[in-house]
CSV table of C-alpha atoms and ligand atoms in Angstrom, one decimal:
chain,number,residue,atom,x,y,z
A,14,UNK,CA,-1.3,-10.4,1.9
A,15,UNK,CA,-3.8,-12.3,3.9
A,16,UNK,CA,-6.4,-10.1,3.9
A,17,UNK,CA,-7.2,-7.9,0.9
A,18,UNK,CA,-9.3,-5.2,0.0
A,19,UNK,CA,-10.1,-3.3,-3.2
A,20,UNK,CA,-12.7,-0.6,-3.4
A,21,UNK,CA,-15.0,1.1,-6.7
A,22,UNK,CA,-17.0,4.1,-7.0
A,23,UNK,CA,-17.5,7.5,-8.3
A,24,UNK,CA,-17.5,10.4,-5.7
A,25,UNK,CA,-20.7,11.2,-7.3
A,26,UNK,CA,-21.3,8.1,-8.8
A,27,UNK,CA,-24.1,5.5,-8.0
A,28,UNK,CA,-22.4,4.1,-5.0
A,29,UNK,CA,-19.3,3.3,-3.4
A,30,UNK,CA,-18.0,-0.5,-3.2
A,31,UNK,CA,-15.9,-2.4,-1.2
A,32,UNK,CA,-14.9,-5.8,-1.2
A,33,UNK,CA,-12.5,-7.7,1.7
A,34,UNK,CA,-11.6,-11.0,1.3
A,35,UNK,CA,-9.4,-12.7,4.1
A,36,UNK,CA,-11.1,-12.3,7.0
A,37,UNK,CA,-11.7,-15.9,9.2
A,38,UNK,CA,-15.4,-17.4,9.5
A,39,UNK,CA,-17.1,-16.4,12.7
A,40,UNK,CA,-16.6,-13.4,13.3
A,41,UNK,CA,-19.1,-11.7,14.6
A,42,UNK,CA,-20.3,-8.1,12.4
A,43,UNK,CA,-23.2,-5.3,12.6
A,44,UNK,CA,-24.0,-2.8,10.1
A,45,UNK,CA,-24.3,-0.7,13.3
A,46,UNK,CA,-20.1,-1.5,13.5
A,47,UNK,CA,-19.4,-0.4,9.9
A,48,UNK,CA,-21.9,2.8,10.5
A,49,UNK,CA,-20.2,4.1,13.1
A,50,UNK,CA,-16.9,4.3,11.7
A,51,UNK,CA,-18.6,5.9,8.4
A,52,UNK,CA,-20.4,8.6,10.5
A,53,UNK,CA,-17.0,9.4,12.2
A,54,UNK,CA,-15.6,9.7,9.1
A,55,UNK,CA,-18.2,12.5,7.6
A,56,UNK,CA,-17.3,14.5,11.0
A,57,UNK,CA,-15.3,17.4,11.8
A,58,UNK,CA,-15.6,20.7,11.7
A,59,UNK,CA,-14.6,22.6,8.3
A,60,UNK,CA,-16.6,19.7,6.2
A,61,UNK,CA,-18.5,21.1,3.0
A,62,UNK,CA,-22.2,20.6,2.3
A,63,UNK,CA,-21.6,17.3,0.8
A,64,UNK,CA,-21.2,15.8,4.3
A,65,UNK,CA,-25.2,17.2,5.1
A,66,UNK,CA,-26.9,15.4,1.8
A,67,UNK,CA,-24.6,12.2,2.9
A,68,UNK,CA,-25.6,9.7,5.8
A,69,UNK,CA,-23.4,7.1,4.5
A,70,UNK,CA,-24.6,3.7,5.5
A,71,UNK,CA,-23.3,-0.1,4.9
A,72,UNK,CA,-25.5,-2.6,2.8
A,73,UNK,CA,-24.0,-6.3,2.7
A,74,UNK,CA,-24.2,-7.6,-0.5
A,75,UNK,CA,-22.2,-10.8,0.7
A,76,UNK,CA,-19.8,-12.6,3.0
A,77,UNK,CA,-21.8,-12.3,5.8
A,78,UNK,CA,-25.3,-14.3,7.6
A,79,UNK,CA,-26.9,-14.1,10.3
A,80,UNK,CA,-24.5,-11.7,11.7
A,81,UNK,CA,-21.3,-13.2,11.5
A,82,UNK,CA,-18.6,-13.9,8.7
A,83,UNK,CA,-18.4,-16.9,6.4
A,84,UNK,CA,-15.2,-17.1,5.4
A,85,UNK,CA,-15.8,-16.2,2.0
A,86,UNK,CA,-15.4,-12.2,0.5
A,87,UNK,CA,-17.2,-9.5,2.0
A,88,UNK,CA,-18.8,-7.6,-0.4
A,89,UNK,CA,-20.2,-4.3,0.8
A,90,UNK,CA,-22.2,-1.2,-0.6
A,91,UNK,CA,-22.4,2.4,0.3
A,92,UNK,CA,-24.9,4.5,-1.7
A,93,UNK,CA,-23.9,8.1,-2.6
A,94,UNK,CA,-27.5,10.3,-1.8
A,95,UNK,CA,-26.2,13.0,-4.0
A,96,UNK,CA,-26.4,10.3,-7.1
A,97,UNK,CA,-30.1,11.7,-7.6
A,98,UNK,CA,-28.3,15.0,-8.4
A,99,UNK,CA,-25.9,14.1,-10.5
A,100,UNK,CA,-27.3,11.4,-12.5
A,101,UNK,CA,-27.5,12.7,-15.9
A,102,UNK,CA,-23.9,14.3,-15.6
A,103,UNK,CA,-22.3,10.7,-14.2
A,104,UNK,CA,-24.6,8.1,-15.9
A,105,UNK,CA,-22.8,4.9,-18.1
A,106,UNK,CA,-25.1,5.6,-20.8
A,107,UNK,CA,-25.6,8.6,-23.4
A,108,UNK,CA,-22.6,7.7,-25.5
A,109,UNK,CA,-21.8,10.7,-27.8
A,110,UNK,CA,-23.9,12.7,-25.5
A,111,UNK,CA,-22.1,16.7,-24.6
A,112,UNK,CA,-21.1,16.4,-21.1
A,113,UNK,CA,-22.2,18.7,-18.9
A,114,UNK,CA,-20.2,20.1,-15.5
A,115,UNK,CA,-16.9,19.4,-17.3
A,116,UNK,CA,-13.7,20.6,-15.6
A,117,UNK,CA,-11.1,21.7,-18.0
A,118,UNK,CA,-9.3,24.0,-15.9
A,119,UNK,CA,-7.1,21.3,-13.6
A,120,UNK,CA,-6.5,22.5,-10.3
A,121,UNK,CA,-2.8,22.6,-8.9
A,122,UNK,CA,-2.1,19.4,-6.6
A,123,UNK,CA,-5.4,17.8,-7.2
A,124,UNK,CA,-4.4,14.3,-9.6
A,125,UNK,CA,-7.0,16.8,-12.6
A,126,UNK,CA,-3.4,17.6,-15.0
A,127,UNK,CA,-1.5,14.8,-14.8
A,128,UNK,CA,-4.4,12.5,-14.8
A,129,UNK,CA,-6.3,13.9,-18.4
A,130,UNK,CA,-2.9,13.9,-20.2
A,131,UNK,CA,-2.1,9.8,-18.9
A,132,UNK,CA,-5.5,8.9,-19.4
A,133,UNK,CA,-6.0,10.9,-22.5
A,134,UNK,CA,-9.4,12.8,-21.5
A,135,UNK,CA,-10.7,15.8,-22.7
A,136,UNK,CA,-12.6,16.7,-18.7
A,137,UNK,CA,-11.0,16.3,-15.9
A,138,UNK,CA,-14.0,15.1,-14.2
A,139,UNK,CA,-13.3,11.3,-15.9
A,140,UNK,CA,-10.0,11.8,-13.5
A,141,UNK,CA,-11.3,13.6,-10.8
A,142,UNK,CA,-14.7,11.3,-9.9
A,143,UNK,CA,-12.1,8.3,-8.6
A,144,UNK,CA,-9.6,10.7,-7.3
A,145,UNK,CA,-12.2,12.8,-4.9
A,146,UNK,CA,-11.1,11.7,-1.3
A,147,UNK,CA,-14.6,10.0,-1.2
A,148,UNK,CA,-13.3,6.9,-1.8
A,149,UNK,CA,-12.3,6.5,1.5
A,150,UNK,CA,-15.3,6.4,2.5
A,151,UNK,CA,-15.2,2.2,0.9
A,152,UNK,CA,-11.6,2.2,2.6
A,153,UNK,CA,-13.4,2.9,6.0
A,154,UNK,CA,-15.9,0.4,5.6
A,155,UNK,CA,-13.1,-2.0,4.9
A,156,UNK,CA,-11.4,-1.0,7.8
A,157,UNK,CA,-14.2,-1.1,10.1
A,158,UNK,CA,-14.4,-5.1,9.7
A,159,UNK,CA,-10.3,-5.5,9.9
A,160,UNK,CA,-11.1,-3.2,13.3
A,161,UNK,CA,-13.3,-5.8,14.3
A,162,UNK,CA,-11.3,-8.9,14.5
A,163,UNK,CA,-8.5,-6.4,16.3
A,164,UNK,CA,-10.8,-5.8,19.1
A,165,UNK,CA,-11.7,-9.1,19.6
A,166,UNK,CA,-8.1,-9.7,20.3
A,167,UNK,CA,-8.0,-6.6,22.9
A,168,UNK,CA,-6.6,-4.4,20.1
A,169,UNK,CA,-7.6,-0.7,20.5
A,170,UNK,CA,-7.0,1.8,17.2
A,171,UNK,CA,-7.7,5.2,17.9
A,172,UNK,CA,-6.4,8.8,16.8
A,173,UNK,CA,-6.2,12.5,17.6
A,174,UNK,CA,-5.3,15.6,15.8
A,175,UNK,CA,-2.1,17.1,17.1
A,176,UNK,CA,-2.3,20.1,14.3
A,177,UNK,CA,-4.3,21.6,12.0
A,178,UNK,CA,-3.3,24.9,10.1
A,179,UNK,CA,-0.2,25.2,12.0
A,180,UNK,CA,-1.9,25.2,15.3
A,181,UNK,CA,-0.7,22.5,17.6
A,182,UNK,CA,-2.5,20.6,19.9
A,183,UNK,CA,-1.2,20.1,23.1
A,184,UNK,CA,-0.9,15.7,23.4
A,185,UNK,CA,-1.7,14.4,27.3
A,186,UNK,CA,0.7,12.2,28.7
A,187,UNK,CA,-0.9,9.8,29.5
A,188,UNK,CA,-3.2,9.8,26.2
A,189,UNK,CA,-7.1,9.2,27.4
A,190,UNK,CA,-8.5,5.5,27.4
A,191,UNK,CA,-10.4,4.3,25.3
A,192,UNK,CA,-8.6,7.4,23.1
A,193,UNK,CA,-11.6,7.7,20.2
A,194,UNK,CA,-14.0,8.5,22.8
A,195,UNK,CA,-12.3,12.1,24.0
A,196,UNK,CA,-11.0,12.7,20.7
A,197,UNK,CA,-14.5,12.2,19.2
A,198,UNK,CA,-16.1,14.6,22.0
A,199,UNK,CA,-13.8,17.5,20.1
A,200,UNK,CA,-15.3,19.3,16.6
A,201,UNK,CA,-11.6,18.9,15.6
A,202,UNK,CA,-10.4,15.9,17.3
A,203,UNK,CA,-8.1,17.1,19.9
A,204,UNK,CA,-7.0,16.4,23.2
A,205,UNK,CA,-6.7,20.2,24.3
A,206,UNK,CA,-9.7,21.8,24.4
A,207,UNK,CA,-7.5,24.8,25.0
A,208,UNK,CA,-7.0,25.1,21.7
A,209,UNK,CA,-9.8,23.7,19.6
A,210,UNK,CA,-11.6,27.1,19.7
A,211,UNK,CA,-8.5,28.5,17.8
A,212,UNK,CA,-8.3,26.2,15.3
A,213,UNK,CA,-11.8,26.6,14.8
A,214,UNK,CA,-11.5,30.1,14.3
A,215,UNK,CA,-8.6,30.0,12.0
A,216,UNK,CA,-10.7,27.3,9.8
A,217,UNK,CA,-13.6,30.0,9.3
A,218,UNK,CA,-10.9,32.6,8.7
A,219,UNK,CA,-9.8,30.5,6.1
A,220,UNK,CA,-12.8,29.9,4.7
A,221,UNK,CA,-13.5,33.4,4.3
A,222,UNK,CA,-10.4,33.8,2.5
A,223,UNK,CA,-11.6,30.7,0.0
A,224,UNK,CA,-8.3,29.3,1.4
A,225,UNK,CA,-7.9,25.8,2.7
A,226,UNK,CA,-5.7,23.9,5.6
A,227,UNK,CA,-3.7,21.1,6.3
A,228,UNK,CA,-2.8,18.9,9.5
A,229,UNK,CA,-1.3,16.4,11.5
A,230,UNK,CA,-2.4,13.4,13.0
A,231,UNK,CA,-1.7,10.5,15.3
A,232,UNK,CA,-2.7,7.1,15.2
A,233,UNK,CA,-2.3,5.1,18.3
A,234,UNK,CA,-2.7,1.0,18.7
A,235,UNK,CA,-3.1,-0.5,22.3
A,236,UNK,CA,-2.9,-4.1,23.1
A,237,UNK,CA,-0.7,-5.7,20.1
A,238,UNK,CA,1.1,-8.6,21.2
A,239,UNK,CA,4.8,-8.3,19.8
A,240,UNK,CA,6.5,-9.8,17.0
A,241,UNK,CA,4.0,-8.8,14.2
A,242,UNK,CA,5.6,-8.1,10.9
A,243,UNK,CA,9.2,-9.6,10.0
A,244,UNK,CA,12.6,-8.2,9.8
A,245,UNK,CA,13.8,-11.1,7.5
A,246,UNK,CA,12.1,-9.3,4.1
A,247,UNK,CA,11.6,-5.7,3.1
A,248,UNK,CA,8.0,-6.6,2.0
A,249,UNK,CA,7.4,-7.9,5.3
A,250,UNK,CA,8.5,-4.9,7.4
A,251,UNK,CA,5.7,-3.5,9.0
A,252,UNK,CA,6.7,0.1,9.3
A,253,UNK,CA,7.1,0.0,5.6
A,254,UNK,CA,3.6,-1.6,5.2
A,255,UNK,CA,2.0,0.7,7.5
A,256,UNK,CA,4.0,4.0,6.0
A,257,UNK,CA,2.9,2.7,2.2
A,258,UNK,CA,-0.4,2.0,3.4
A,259,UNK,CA,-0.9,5.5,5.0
A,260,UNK,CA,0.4,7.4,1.7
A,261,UNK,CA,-2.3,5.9,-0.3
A,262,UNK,CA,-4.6,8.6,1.4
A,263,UNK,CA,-5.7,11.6,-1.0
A,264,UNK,CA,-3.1,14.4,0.3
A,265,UNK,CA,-1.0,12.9,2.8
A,266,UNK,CA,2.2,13.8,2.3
A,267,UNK,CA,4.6,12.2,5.4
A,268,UNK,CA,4.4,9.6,8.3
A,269,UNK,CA,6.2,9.2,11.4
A,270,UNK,CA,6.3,6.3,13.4
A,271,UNK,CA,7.3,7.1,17.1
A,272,UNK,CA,9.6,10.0,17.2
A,273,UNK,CA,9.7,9.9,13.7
A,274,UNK,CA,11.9,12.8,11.9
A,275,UNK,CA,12.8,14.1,15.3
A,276,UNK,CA,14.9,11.0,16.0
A,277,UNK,CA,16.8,12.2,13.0
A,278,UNK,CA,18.5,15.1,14.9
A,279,UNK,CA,18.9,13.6,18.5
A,280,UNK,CA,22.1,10.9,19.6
A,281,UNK,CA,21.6,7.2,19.8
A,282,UNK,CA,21.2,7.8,23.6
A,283,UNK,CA,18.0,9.5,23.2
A,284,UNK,CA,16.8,7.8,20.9
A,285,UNK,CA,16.1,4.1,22.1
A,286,UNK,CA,14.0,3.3,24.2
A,287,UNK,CA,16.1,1.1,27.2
A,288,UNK,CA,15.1,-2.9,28.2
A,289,UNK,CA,14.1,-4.0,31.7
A,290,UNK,CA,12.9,-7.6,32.2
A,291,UNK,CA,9.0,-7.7,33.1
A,292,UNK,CA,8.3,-10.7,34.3
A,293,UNK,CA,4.6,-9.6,35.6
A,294,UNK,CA,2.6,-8.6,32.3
A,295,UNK,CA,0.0,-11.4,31.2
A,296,UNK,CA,-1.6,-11.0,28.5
A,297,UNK,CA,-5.9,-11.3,28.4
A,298,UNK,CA,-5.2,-13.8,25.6
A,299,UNK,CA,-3.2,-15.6,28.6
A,300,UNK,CA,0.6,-15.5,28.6
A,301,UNK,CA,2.6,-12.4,27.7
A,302,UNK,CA,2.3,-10.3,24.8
A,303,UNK,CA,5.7,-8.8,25.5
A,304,UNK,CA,7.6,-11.9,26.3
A,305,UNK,CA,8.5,-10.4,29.9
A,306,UNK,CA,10.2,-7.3,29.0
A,307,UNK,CA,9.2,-3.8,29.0
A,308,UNK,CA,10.6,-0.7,27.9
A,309,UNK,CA,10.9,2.8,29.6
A,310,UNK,CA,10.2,5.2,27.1
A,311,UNK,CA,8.3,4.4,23.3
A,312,UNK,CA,10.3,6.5,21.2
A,313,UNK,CA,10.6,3.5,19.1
A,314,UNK,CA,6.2,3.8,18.2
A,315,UNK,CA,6.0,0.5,19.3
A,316,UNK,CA,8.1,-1.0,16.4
A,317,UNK,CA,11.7,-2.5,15.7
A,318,UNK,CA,13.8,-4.3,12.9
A,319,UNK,CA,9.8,-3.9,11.2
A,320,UNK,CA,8.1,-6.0,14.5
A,321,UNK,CA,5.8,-4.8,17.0
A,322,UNK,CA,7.5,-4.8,20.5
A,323,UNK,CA,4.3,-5.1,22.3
A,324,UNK,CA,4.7,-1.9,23.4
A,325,UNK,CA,1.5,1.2,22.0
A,326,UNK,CA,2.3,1.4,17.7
A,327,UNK,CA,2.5,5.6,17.3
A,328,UNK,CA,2.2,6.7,14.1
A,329,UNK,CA,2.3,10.2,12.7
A,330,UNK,CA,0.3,10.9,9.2
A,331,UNK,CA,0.8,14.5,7.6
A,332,UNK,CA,-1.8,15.8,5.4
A,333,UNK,CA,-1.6,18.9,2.6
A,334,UNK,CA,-4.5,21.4,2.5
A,335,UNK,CA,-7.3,20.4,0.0
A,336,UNK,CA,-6.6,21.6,-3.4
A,337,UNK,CA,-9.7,22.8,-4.6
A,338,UNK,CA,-9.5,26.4,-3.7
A,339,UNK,CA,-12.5,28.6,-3.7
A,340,UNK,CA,-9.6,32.1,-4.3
A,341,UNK,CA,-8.3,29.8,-7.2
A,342,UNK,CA,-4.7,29.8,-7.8
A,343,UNK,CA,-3.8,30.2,-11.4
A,344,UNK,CA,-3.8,27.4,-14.1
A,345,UNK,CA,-3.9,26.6,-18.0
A,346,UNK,CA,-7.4,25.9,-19.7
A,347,UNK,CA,-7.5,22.7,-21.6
A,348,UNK,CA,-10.0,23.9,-24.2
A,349,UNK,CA,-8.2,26.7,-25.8
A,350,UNK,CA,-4.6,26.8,-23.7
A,351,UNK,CA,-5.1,30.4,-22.4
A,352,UNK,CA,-4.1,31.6,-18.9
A,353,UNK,CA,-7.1,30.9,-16.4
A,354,UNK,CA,-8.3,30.4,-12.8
A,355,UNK,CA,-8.7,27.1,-11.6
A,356,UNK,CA,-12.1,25.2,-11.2
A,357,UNK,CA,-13.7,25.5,-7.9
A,358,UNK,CA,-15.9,23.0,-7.0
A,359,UNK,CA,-18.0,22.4,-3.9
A,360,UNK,CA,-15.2,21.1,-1.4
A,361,UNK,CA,-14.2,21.1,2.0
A,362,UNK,CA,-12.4,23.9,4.1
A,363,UNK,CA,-10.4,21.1,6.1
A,364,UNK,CA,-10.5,17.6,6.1
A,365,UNK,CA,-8.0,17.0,8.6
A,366,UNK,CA,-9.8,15.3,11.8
A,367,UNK,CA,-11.6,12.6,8.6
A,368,UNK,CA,-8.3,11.9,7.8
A,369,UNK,CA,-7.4,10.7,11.2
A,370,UNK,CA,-10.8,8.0,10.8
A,371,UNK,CA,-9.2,7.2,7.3
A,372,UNK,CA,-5.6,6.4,9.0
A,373,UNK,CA,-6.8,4.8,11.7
A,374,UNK,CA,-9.2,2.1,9.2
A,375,UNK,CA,-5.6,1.6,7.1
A,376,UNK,CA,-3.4,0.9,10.6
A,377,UNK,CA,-6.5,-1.6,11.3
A,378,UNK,CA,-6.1,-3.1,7.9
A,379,UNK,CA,-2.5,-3.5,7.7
A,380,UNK,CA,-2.3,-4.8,11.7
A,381,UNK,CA,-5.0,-7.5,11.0
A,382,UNK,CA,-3.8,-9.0,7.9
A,383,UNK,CA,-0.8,-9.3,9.8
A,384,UNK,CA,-2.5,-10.6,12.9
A,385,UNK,CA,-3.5,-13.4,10.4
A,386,UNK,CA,-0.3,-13.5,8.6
A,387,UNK,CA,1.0,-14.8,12.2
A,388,UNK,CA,-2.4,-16.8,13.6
A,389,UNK,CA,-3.8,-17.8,10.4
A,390,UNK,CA,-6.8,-19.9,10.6
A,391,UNK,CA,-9.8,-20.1,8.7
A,392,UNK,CA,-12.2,-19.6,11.7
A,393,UNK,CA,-11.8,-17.5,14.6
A,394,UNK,CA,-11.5,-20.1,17.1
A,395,UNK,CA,-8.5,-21.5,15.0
A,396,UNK,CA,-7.2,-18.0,15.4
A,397,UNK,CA,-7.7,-17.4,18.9
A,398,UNK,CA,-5.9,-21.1,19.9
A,399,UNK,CA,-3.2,-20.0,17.9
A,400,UNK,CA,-2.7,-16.4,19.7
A,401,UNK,CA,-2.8,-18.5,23.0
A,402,UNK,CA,-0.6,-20.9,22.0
A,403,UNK,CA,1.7,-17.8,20.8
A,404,UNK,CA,1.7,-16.1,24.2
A,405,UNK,CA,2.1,-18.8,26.4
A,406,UNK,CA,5.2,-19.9,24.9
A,407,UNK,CA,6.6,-16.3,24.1
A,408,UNK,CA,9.8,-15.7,26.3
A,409,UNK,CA,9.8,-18.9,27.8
A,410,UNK,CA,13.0,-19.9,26.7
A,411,UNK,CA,14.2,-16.5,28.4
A,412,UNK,CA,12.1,-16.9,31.5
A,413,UNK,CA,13.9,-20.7,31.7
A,414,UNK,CA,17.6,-18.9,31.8
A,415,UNK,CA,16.4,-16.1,34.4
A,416,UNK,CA,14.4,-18.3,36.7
A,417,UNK,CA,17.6,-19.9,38.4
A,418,UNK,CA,19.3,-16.9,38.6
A,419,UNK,CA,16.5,-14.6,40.1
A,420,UNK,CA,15.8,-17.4,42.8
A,421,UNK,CA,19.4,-17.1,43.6
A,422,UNK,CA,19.2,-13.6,43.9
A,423,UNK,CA,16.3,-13.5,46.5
B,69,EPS,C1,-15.6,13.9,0.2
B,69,EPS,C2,-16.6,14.2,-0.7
B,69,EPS,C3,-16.4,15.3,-1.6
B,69,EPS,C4,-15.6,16.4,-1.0
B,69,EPS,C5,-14.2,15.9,-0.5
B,69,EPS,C6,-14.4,14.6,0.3
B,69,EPS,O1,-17.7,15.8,-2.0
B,69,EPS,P1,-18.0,16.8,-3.1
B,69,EPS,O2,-16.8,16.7,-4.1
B,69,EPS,O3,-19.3,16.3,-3.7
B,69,EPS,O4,-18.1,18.2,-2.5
B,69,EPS,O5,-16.3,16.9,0.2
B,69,EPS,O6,-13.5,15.6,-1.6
B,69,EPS,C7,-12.2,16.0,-1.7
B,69,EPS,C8,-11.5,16.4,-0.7
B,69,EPS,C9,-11.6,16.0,-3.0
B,69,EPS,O7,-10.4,16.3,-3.2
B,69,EPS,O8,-12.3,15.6,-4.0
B,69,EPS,C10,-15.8,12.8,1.1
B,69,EPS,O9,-16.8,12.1,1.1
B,69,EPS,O10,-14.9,12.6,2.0
């Protein structure tokens, strides 16, 4: 990996903490950047009232002067404002002190069970605190710089919800350009406004009920240049680093890439996506990012043998509903063993259009390490000669071959 990340931080500790090291010198980054991503992130309808005592907000601790990279790790800091509330109950200190909030009645599908009985706690809060989906708040952050070198390749990452609760969204063909901006206009992220007041409906009906709801979503990439990832090495698939990568989110239980499950069920024939030679698209980096050819449908997502084709990357992430439930489903308390109702704490109704912010900051992480996996360079002028140098020579040999023979056709 060329570019990692790792992240720290309570949900309700101090403050969040990310640090990213492998991103080139001279790049140029706001806090503004990182914000915006992190207020997209606290969005969508169905939140809980953490999201009103948040206004997460970036603080570089290092990595970074007078507004561009150096080269060197990123370190980065999001405060939690709901640390003032919490302080005694989450503070380092007090050894041998009785906890207070403790959670010993583990709630089914959150990490509470599993997690006291591996880590050998008596409160599930120890467990809990790291698991909270919270953390992706760090992850964002992170994936706000790797969006950052993307788009100063051309790259666009964006995402929409195409179901949430069972409701499906109905997906324009073509999808809007840039895609976050009408996707962001929607309380839940879709495309069909047709439909968002139903979803919206069914979330508050769910909330009445104390019940929670799942979703779909669907990342989409613009502008990649093809050949990214490797077929030669499972670890150097891309599919399998973007699926892996996209697992890792609190809930998520499937991904898709192009058609996805449905290309299970249909023939070969319908399947892939036919090859006609293109010997018009140029690339802004100058040359072609597709090596002059083109393809007529994208059932593929925009990948094959684990490479980008140049073609739009589609991927599909599925989430579960929350599993704090405020109608508690039934569980086993840890103090005494008896039959008991599980904890309910302050959660969310739906967290289904964050998720889509989360996904898209992990397709921008994995796509730029491997960006620099391919163009390398400690700078981002070394980068950018390398891209060029890339596309300019990408299909040449082919174009050689066809030259003669398309002159003798005309
Ligand atoms: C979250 C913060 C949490 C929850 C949610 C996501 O805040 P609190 O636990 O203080 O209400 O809103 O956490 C979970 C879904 C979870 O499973 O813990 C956030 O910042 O995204």
């Amino acid at each position: 990996m060329r570019l990692r990340f790792t992240t720290a931080g309570e949900s309700h500790g101090k403050a969040l903490v990310a640090i990213v090291e492998g991103l080139p010198a001279g790049l140029p980054v706001s806090a503004d950047w990182v914000d915006r991503d992190l207020a997209r992130r606290m969005q969508g309808y169905g939140r809980g009232a953490r999201m009103k005592i948040e206004r997460d907000r970036v603080e570089w601790l290092a990595g970074i002067r007078a507004g561009e990279t150096l080269g060197s790790p990123i370190a980065m800091l999001i405060p939690n404002r709901d640390w003032s509330n919490w302080e005694d109950v989450m503070s380092p200190d007090g050894e041998g002190e009785l906890r207070r909030r403790r959670v010993t009645r583990p709630r089914p599908g959150h990490a509470d069970l599993v997690g006291v009985l591996k880590y050998d706690r008596l409160d599930a809060r120890d467990i809990l605190e790291r698991a909270s989906a919270r953390e992706t708040t760090a992850r964002v952050a992170a994936g706000a710089l790797a969006r950052r070198l993307l788009d100063e390749f051309g790259v666009e990452v964006g995402s929409h919800v195409v179901s949430l609760g069972g409701i499906r969204a109905t997906v324009p063909d073509p999808l809007p350009v840039p895609l976050n901006e009408a996707a962001d206009r929607s309380e839940v992220r879709v495309l069909d406004p047709g439909v968002e007041r139903e979803i919206i409906s069914h979330i508050d009906q769910a909330r009445r009920a104390g019940d929670t709801l799942g979703g779909e979503i669907e990342v989409v990439v613009r502008g990649l240049v093809l050949g990214l990832g490797s077929h030669v090495s499972w670890d150097r698939k891309l599919d399998g680093r973007l699926a892996g990568m996209l697992m890792s989110i609190p809930a998520v239980k499937g991904v898709e890439i192009g058609l996805g499950f449905e290309a299970a069920r249909r023939p070969g024939s319908a399947v892939h996506d036919p090859i006609d030679a293109d010997g018009e698209e140029v690339s802004p980096h100058g040359g072609d990012t597709r090596g002059g050819f083109r393809r007529r449908t994208n059932n593929a997502g925009g990948l094959e043998g684990g490479m980008t084709t140049g073609e739009p990357l589609v991927v599909r992430v599925a989430m579960k509903p929350i599993s704090t439930l405020m109608s508690p489903l039934p569980t086993v308390d840890l103090t005494d063993g008896s039959a008991a109702s599980a904890q309910s704490e302050r959660s969310d109704v739906t967290a289904v259009p964050a998720m889509g912010v989360i996904a898209e900051a992990l397709v921008a992480l994995v796509l730029a390490d491997a960006m620099l996996e391919k163009f390398g360079g400690d700078s981002l002028t070394e980068m950018r000669r390398n891209l060029q140098g890339y596309t300019e020579a990408l299909g040449a040999r082919w174009r050689a071959i066809d030259a003669p023979a398309s002159a003798a056709s005309s």
